[in-house]
mmCIF file of C-alpha atoms and ligand atoms in Angstrom:
data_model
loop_
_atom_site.group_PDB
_atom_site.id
_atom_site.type_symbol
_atom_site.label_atom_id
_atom_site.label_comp_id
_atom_site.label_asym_id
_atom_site.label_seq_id
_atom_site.Cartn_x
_atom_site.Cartn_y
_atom_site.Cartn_z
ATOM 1 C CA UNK T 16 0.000 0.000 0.000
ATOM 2 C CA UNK T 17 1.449 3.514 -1.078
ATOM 3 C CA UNK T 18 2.210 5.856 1.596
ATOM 4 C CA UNK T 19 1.826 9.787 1.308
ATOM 5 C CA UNK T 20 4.046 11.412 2.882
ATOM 6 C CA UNK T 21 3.378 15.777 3.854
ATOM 7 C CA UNK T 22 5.965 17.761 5.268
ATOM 8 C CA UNK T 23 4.753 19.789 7.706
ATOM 9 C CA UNK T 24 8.539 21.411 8.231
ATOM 10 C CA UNK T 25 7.958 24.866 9.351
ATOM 11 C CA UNK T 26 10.261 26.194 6.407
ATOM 12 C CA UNK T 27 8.769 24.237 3.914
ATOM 13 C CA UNK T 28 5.048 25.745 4.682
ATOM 14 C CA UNK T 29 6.602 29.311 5.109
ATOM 15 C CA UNK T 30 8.086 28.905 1.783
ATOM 16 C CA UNK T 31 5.104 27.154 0.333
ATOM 17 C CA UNK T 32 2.683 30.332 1.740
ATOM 18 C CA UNK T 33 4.879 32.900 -0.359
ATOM 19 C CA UNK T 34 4.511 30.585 -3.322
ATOM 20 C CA UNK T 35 0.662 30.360 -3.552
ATOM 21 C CA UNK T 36 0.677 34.181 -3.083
ATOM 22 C CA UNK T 37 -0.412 35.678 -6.751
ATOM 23 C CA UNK T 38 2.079 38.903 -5.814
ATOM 24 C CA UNK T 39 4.949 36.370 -6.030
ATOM 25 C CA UNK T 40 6.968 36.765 -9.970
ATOM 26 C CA UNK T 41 8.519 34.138 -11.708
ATOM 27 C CA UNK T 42 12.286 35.012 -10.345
ATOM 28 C CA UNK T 43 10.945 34.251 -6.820
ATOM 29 C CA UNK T 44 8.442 32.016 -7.720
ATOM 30 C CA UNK T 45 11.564 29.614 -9.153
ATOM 31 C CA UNK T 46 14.141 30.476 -5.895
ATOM 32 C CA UNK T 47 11.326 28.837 -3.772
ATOM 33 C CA UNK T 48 10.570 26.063 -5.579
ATOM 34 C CA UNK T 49 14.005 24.999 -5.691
ATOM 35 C CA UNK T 50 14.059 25.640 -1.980
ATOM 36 C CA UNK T 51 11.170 23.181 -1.241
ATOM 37 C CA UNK T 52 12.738 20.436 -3.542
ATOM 38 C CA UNK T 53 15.786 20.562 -1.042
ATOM 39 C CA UNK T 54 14.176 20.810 2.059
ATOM 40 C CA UNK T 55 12.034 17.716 0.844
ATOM 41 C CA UNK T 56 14.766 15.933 -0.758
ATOM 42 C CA UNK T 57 16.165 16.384 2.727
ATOM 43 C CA UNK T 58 13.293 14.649 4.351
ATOM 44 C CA UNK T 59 12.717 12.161 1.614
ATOM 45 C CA UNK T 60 16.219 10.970 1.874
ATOM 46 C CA UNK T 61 16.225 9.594 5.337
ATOM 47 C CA UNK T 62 15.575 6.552 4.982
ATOM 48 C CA UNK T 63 18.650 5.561 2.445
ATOM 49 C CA UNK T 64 21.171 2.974 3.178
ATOM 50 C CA UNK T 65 24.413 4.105 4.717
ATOM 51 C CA UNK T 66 27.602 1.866 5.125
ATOM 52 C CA UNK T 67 30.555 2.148 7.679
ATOM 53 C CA UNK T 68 33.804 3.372 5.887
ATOM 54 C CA UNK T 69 37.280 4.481 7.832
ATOM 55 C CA UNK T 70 38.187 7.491 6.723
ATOM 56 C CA UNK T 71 41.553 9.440 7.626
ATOM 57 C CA UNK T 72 41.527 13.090 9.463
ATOM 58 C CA UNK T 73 44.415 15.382 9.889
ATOM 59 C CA UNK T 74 44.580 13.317 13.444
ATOM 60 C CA UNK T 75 43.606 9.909 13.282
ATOM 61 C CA UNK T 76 41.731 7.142 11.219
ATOM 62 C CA UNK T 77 37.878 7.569 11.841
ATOM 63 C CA UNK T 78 34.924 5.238 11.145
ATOM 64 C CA UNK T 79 32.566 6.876 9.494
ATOM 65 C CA UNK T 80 29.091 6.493 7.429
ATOM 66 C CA UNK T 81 28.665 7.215 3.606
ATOM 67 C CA UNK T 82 25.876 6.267 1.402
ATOM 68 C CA UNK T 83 25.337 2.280 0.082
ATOM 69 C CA UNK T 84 22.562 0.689 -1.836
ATOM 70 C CA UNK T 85 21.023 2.187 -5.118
ATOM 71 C CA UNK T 86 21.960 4.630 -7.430
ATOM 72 C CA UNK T 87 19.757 7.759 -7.628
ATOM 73 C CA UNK T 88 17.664 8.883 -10.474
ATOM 74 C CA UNK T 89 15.383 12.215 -10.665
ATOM 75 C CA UNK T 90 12.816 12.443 -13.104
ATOM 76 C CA UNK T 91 11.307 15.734 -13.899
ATOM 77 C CA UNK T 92 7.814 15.873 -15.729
ATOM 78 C CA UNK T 93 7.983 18.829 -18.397
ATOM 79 C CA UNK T 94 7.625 21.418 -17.880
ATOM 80 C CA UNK T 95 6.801 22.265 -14.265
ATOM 81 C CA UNK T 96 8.846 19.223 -12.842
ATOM 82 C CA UNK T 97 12.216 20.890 -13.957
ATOM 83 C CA UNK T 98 11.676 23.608 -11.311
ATOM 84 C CA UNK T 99 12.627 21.122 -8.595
ATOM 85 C CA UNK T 100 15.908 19.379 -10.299
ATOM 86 C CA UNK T 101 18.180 22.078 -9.332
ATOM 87 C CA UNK T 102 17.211 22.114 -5.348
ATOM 88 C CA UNK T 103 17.438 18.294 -5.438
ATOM 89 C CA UNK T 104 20.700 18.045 -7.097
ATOM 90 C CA UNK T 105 22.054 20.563 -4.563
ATOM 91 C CA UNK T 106 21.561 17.869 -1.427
ATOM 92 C CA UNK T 107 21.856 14.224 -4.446
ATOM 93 C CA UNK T 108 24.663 15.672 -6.678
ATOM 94 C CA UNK T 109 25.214 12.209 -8.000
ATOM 95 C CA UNK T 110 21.520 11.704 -9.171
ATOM 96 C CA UNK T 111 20.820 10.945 -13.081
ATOM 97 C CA UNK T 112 18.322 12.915 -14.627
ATOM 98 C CA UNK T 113 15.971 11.609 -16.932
ATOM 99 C CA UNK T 114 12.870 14.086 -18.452
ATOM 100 C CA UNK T 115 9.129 13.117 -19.187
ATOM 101 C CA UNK T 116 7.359 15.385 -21.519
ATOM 102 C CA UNK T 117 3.997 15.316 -21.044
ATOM 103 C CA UNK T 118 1.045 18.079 -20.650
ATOM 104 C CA UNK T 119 -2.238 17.890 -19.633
ATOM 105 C CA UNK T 120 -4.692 18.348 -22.592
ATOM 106 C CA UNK T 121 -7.192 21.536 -21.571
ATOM 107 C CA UNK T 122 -10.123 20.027 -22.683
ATOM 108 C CA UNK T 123 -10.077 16.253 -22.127
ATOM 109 C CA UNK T 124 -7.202 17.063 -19.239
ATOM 110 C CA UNK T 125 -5.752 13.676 -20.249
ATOM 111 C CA UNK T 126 -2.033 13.810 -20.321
ATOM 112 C CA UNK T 127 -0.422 14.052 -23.656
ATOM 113 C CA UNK T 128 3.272 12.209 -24.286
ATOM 114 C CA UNK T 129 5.932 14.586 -26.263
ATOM 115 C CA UNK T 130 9.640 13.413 -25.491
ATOM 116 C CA UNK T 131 10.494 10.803 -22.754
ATOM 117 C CA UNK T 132 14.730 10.129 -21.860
ATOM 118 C CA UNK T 133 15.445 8.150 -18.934
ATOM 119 C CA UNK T 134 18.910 6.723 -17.611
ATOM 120 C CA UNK T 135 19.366 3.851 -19.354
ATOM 121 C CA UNK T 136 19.772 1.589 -16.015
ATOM 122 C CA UNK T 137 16.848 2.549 -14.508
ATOM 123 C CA UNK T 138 16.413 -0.711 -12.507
ATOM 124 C CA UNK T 139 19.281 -0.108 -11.047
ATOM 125 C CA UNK T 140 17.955 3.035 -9.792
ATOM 126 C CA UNK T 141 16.143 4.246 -6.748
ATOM 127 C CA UNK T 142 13.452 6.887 -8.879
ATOM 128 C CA UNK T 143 12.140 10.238 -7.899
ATOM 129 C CA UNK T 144 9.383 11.486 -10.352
ATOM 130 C CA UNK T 145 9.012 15.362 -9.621
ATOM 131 C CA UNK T 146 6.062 17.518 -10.141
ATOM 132 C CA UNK T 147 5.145 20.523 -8.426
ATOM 133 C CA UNK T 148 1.209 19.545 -8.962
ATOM 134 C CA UNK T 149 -0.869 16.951 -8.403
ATOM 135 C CA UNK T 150 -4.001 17.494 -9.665
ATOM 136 C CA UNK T 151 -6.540 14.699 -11.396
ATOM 137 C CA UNK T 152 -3.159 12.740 -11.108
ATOM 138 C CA UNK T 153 -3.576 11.435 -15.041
ATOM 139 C CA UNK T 154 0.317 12.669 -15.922
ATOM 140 C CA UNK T 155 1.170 11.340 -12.398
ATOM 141 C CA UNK T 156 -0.493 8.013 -13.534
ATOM 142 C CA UNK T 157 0.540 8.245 -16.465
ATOM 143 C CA UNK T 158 4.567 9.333 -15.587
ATOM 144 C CA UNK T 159 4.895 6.076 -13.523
ATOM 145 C CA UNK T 160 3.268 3.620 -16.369
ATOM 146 C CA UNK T 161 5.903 4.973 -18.558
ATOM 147 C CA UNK T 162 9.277 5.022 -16.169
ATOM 148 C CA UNK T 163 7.434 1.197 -15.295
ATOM 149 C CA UNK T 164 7.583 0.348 -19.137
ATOM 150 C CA UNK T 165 11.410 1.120 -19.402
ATOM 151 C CA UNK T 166 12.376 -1.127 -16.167
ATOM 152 C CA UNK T 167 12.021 1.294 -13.606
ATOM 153 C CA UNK T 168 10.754 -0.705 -10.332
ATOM 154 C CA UNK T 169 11.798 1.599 -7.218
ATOM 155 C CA UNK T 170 9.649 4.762 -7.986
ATOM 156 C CA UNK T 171 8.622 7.575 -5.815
ATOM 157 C CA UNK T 172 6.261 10.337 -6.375
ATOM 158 C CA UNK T 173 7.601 14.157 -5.470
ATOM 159 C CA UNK T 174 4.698 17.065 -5.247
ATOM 160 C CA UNK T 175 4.582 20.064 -3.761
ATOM 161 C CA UNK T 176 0.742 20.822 -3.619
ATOM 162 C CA UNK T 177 -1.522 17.435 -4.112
ATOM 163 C CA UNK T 178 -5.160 17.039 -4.699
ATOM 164 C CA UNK T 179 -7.135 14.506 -2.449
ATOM 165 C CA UNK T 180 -8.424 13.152 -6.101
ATOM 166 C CA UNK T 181 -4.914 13.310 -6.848
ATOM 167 C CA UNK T 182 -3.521 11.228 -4.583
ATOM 168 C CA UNK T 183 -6.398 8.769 -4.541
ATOM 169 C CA UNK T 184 -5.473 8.140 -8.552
ATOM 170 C CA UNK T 185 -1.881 7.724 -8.447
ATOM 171 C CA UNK T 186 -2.001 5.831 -5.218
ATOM 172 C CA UNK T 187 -4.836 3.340 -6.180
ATOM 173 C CA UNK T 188 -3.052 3.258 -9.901
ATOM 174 C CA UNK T 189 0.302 2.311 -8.224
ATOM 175 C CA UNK T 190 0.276 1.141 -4.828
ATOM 176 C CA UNK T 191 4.092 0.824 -4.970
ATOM 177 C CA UNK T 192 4.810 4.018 -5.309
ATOM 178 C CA UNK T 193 5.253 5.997 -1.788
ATOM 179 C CA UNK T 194 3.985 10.022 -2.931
ATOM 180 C CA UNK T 195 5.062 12.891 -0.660
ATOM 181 C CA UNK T 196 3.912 16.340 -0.846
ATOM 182 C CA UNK T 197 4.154 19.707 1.051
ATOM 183 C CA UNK T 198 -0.198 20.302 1.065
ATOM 184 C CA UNK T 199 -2.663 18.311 0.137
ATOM 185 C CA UNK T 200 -5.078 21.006 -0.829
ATOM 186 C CA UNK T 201 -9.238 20.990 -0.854
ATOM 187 C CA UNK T 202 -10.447 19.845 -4.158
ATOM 188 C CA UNK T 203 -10.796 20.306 -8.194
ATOM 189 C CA UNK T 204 -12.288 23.440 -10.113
ATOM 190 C CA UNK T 205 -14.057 22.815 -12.922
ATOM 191 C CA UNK T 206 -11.129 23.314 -14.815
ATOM 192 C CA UNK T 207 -8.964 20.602 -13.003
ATOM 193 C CA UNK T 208 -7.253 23.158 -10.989
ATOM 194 C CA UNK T 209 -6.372 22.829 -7.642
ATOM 195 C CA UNK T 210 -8.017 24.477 -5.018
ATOM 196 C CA UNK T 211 -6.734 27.136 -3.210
ATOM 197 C CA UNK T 212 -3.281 25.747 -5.088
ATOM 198 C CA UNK T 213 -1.083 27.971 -6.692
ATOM 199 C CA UNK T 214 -2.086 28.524 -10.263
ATOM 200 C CA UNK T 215 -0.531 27.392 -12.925
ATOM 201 C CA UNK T 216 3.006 26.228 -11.962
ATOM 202 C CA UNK T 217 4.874 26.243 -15.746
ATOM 203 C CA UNK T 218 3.377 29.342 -16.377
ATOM 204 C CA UNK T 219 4.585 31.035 -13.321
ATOM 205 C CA UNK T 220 7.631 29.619 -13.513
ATOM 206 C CA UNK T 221 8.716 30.582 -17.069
ATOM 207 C CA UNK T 222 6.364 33.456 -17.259
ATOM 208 C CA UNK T 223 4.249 32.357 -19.796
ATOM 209 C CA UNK T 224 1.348 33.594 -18.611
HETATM 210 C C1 PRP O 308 0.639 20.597 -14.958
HETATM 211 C C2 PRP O 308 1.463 20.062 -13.819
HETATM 212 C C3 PRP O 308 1.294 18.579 -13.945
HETATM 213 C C4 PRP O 308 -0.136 18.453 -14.431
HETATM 214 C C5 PRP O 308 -0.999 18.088 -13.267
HETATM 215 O O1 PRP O 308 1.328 20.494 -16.145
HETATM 216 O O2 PRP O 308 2.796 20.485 -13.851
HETATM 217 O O3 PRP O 308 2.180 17.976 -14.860
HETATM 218 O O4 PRP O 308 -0.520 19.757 -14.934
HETATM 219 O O5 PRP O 308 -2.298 17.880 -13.673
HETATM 220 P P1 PRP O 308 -2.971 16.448 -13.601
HETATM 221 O O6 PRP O 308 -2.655 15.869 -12.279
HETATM 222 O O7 PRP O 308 -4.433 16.772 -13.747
HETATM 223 O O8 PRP O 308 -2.475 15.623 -14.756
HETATM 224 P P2 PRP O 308 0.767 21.105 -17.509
HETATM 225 O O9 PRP O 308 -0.056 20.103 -18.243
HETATM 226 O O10 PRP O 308 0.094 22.430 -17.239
HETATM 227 O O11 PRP O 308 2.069 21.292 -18.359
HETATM 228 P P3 PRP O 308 3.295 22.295 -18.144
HETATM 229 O O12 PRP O 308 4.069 21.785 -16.944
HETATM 230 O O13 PRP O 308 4.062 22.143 -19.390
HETATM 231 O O14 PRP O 308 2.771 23.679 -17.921
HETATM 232 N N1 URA O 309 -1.549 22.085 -13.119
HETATM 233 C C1 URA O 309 -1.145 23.218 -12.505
HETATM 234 O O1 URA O 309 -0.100 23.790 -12.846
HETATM 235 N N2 URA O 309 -1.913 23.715 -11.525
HETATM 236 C C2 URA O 309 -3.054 23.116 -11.125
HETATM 237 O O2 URA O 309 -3.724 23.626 -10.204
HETATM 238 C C3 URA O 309 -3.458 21.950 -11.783
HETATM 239 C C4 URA O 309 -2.688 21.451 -12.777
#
């Protein structure tokens, strides 16, 4: 059974207020999202393997822990998704990054597929799929099927404002796949929005809107 995970960190819901704030332009509106993606990669990463290692200091040999098991991967959906790769990299410098194209179609809001490239040893891999929103959770769905198709098995699900519908999609879609988020918000507009949310998150952080 999939777990959701929301951080409740006092930073991360400071931060997260001045991002749902209309007021707040694209330069800031990208500072913070980075921001979040590191203070959640921080959380998210606690439960990775460590190993014992002896390591030398100026005064004696010390034993010490670095980080075993899996490789990383982070996988940004386009466009929103990207927003988050720099914060994470900044705490999981070592991390492939692969990139899922996909929008949401306005009318039918199904998720549309234009460029997918993943690490090509994605099993290998333990895999973060980023996305700032969660809303009906059909790209979510739809991001996992396709990292699933290509071998990837250890898949997580990164968000900074979720839907309840949202999760209940992606989580009943793939139980495997452990989502964690910053807010899970009210509900849906009409217009598959999220509500209060944020807007639209590639358009205020490219400015395209
Ligand atoms: C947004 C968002 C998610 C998707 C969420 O992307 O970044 O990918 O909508 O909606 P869903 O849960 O209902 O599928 P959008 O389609 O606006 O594309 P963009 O990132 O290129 O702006
Ligand atoms: N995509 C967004 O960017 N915002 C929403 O509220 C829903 C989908």
């Amino acid at each position: 059974m999939a777990r959701v995970h929301v951080f409740d960190h006092p930073l991360i819901q400071h931060k997260l207020t001045i991002l749902r704030d209309r007021r707040t332009g694209p330069k800031e509106f990208r500072e913070l999202v980075n921001e979040i993606a590191m203070l959640m990669a921080y959380e998210m990463t606690r439960d990775l393997p460590t190993e014992e290692v002896e390591v030398e200091t100026p005064i004696a040999v010390a034993r010490s822990r670095v980080l075993a098991g899996r490789k990383l991967g982070l996988i940004p959906i386009l466009r929103a998704g990207l927003g988050m790769v720099e914060g994470m990299l900044r705490l999981i410098p070592a991390a492939k990054v692969g990139h899922i194209g996909v929008y949401r179609d306005p009318a039918t809001l199904e998720p549309v597929e234009y460029y997918v490239k993943l690490p090509p040893d994605l099993p290998e891999r333990d895999l973060f799929l980023l996305d700032p929103m969660l809303a009906t959770g059909g790209s979510a769905v739809w991001a996992v099927d396709a990292v699933k198709r290509r071998g990837g098995t250890h898949v997580r699900f990164v968000s900074l404002i979720a839907a309840p519908e949202g999760i209940r999609r992606l989580t009943d879609a793939h139980p495997d796949v452990d989502v964690y988020v910053a807010a899970v918000d009210e509900r849906l507009d009409e217009h598959g929005y999220i509500v209060p949310g944020l807007g639209d998150a590639g358009d205020r952080l490219f400015g395209t809107k």
